[in-house]
């Protein structure tokens, strides 16, 4: 049967009819808010290219988390900016480092907030790469030990979820084993499983002060051209013990998300990254797009493609909007 018996517009006539047949609904718990924390007191360094996003000192971060909680946000992911960077990224696994301090402070004030921590070396190394350098290259196996130490430090501070974003081979299994041996078998792992070497991370690298000082990340992050390889990455991380797997960035990789949703039964996360956020804001500031509309549409598309959880700088705004 077709037109004129079939008229698709019948169910689009009114807002109530449309909401009755709506397939994808957003809700506050869909969103995880990324936050940047640095040393000091009363610090709020706005990130020029990411309106509303700032580097915060621990006291300000706790305030931000309370406000986010009031907006309906129930999970955050922390990125640390240390005072001191060195070749081995020692700030990443210091017990009194900036991320452990932040985790303790948030958990003390808002115990119900789920706190995830990004586990990577790039913010802590003076060369800005995601692991240790040997002979001019990022050494995979030597990096695993440091990532495991960083994970243990975050877990002992009270992190609920450890999120390795470095893309070293074997790190999920290695970290899982070390967490369990350290008595942290309840701490979950959110694996940045299919993380692409993307130009959309530009604004983040300003926010996290983590751009590579030489070369790029193509020897460890994925080629944007590869979808089958992304499925292998995800399958490996699941095998190694990931609890949640992530695709990153989100909007330019919706096909990857959809394929992952079809193939795997684990909770699936997507990261709407800094560049995705920045470009929507930039166009909105020029009056070229309506921010509220494209925020909703972009988040809806990511959920529709298959994401259960969306890491997004819009989290507070979106949680209020979709409460
Ligand atoms: C660290 C890391 C990056 C992002 C999250 N974790 C940057 C990178 O890999 O260069 C990007 C997040 C964003 O752009 O919002 N490895």
PDB file of N, CA and C and ligand atoms in Angstrom, residues 50 79 118 120 122-123 130 165-166 192 195 200-202 204-205 210 217 221 248 271-275 313, ligand 1:
ATOM      1  N   UNK A  50      35.699  26.852  23.972  1.00  0.00           N
ATOM      2  CA  UNK A  50      34.631  25.987  24.490  1.00  0.00           C
ATOM      3  C   UNK A  50      33.786  26.788  25.483  1.00  0.00           C
ATOM      4  N   UNK A  79      39.526  15.271  34.061  1.00  0.00           N
ATOM      5  CA  UNK A  79      40.820  15.383  33.386  1.00  0.00           C
ATOM      6  C   UNK A  79      41.708  16.268  34.237  1.00  0.00           C
ATOM      7  N   UNK A 118      39.599  10.054  33.600  1.00  0.00           N
ATOM      8  CA  UNK A 118      40.322   9.743  32.374  1.00  0.00           C
ATOM      9  C   UNK A 118      41.712   9.265  32.764  1.00  0.00           C
ATOM     10  N   UNK A 120      45.266   8.548  31.268  1.00  0.00           N
ATOM     11  CA  UNK A 120      46.140   8.746  30.111  1.00  0.00           C
ATOM     12  C   UNK A 120      47.385   9.473  30.584  1.00  0.00           C
ATOM     13  N   UNK A 122      48.999  11.875  28.515  1.00  0.00           N
ATOM     14  CA  UNK A 122      49.335  13.058  27.701  1.00  0.00           C
ATOM     15  C   UNK A 122      49.275  14.375  28.462  1.00  0.00           C
ATOM     16  N   UNK A 123      48.421  14.477  29.471  1.00  0.00           N
ATOM     17  CA  UNK A 123      48.375  15.733  30.229  1.00  0.00           C
ATOM     18  C   UNK A 123      49.579  15.859  31.171  1.00  0.00           C
ATOM     19  N   UNK A 130      50.792  10.080  24.802  1.00  0.00           N
ATOM     20  CA  UNK A 130      49.943   9.334  25.726  1.00  0.00           C
ATOM     21  C   UNK A 130      50.678   8.188  26.416  1.00  0.00           C
ATOM     22  N   UNK A 165      42.158   6.287  28.042  1.00  0.00           N
ATOM     23  CA  UNK A 165      41.963   6.915  26.728  1.00  0.00           C
ATOM     24  C   UNK A 165      43.229   6.918  25.891  1.00  0.00           C
ATOM     25  N   UNK A 166      44.214   6.139  26.305  1.00  0.00           N
ATOM     26  CA  UNK A 166      45.559   6.203  25.713  1.00  0.00           C
ATOM     27  C   UNK A 166      45.714   5.417  24.418  1.00  0.00           C
ATOM     28  N   UNK A 192      37.910   3.621  26.256  1.00  0.00           N
ATOM     29  CA  UNK A 192      37.899   4.379  25.004  1.00  0.00           C
ATOM     30  C   UNK A 192      38.352   3.347  23.960  1.00  0.00           C
ATOM     31  N   UNK A 195      38.913   4.798  19.500  1.00  0.00           N
ATOM     32  CA  UNK A 195      39.247   6.217  19.575  1.00  0.00           C
ATOM     33  C   UNK A 195      40.062   6.576  18.341  1.00  0.00           C
ATOM     34  N   UNK A 200      39.045  16.741  15.608  1.00  0.00           N
ATOM     35  CA  UNK A 200      38.022  17.339  16.474  1.00  0.00           C
ATOM     36  C   UNK A 200      38.447  17.449  17.938  1.00  0.00           C
ATOM     37  N   UNK A 201      39.667  16.982  18.267  1.00  0.00           N
ATOM     38  CA  UNK A 201      40.143  17.121  19.646  1.00  0.00           C
ATOM     39  C   UNK A 201      40.853  18.459  19.884  1.00  0.00           C
ATOM     40  N   UNK A 202      40.929  19.298  18.855  1.00  0.00           N
ATOM     41  CA  UNK A 202      41.715  20.535  18.949  1.00  0.00           C
ATOM     42  C   UNK A 202      41.461  21.358  20.203  1.00  0.00           C
ATOM     43  N   UNK A 204      40.104  20.640  23.018  1.00  0.00           N
ATOM     44  CA  UNK A 204      40.435  19.888  24.245  1.00  0.00           C
ATOM     45  C   UNK A 204      41.904  20.029  24.588  1.00  0.00           C
ATOM     46  N   UNK A 205      42.741  19.988  23.564  1.00  0.00           N
ATOM     47  CA  UNK A 205      44.189  20.017  23.842  1.00  0.00           C
ATOM     48  C   UNK A 205      44.601  21.350  24.431  1.00  0.00           C
ATOM     49  N   UNK A 210      47.547  19.594  26.551  1.00  0.00           N
ATOM     50  CA  UNK A 210      48.147  18.294  26.248  1.00  0.00           C
ATOM     51  C   UNK A 210      48.502  18.051  24.781  1.00  0.00           C
ATOM     52  N   UNK A 217      49.320  11.645  16.959  1.00  0.00           N
ATOM     53  CA  UNK A 217      48.934  10.447  17.701  1.00  0.00           C
ATOM     54  C   UNK A 217      48.529   9.281  16.783  1.00  0.00           C
ATOM     55  N   UNK A 221      46.329   6.128  18.014  1.00  0.00           N
ATOM     56  CA  UNK A 221      44.883   6.289  17.801  1.00  0.00           C
ATOM     57  C   UNK A 221      44.529   5.801  16.397  1.00  0.00           C
ATOM     58  N   UNK A 248      34.678   7.313  19.892  1.00  0.00           N
ATOM     59  CA  UNK A 248      35.057   8.721  20.023  1.00  0.00           C
ATOM     60  C   UNK A 248      35.810   9.180  18.799  1.00  0.00           C
ATOM     61  N   UNK A 271      31.551   9.793  22.842  1.00  0.00           N
ATOM     62  CA  UNK A 271      32.094  11.062  23.328  1.00  0.00           C
ATOM     63  C   UNK A 271      31.881  12.135  22.267  1.00  0.00           C
ATOM     64  N   UNK A 272      30.972  13.051  22.593  1.00  0.00           N
ATOM     65  CA  UNK A 272      30.799  14.231  21.733  1.00  0.00           C
ATOM     66  C   UNK A 272      31.937  15.183  22.118  1.00  0.00           C
ATOM     67  N   UNK A 273      32.977  15.217  21.306  1.00  0.00           N
ATOM     68  CA  UNK A 273      34.246  15.817  21.747  1.00  0.00           C
ATOM     69  C   UNK A 273      34.248  17.334  21.611  1.00  0.00           C
ATOM     70  N   UNK A 274      35.360  17.898  22.064  1.00  0.00           N
ATOM     71  CA  UNK A 274      35.496  19.358  22.147  1.00  0.00           C
ATOM     72  C   UNK A 274      35.215  20.054  20.825  1.00  0.00           C
ATOM     73  N   UNK A 275      35.717  19.503  19.724  1.00  0.00           N
ATOM     74  CA  UNK A 275      35.526  20.157  18.429  1.00  0.00           C
ATOM     75  C   UNK A 275      34.077  20.134  17.973  1.00  0.00           C
ATOM     76  N   UNK A 313      30.020  18.076  26.697  1.00  0.00           N
ATOM     77  CA  UNK A 313      30.163  19.352  27.408  1.00  0.00           C
ATOM     78  C   UNK A 313      28.814  20.057  27.532  1.00  0.00           C
TER      79      UNK A 313
HETATM   80  C1  LIG B   1      43.539  12.170  26.176  1.00  0.00           C
HETATM   81  C2  LIG B   1      42.210  12.572  25.664  1.00  0.00           C
HETATM   82  C3  LIG B   1      41.874  13.391  24.571  1.00  0.00           C
HETATM   83  C4  LIG B   1      40.487  13.574  24.628  1.00  0.00           C
HETATM   84  C5  LIG B   1      40.028  12.832  25.700  1.00  0.00           C
HETATM   85  N1  LIG B   1      41.094  12.201  26.323  1.00  0.00           N
HETATM   86  C6  LIG B   1      42.708  14.095  23.584  1.00  0.00           C
HETATM   87  C7  LIG B   1      43.581  13.364  22.670  1.00  0.00           C
HETATM   88  O1  LIG B   1      43.583  12.144  22.585  1.00  0.00           O
HETATM   89  O2  LIG B   1      44.342  14.063  21.999  1.00  0.00           O
HETATM   90  C8  LIG B   1      39.678  14.421  23.697  1.00  0.00           C
HETATM   91  C9  LIG B   1      38.404  14.945  24.247  1.00  0.00           C
HETATM   92  C10 LIG B   1      37.817  16.087  23.509  1.00  0.00           C
HETATM   93  O3  LIG B   1      38.286  16.512  22.431  1.00  0.00           O
HETATM   94  O4  LIG B   1      36.806  16.615  23.991  1.00  0.00           O
HETATM   95  N2  LIG B   1      44.223  11.225  25.446  1.00  0.00           N
END
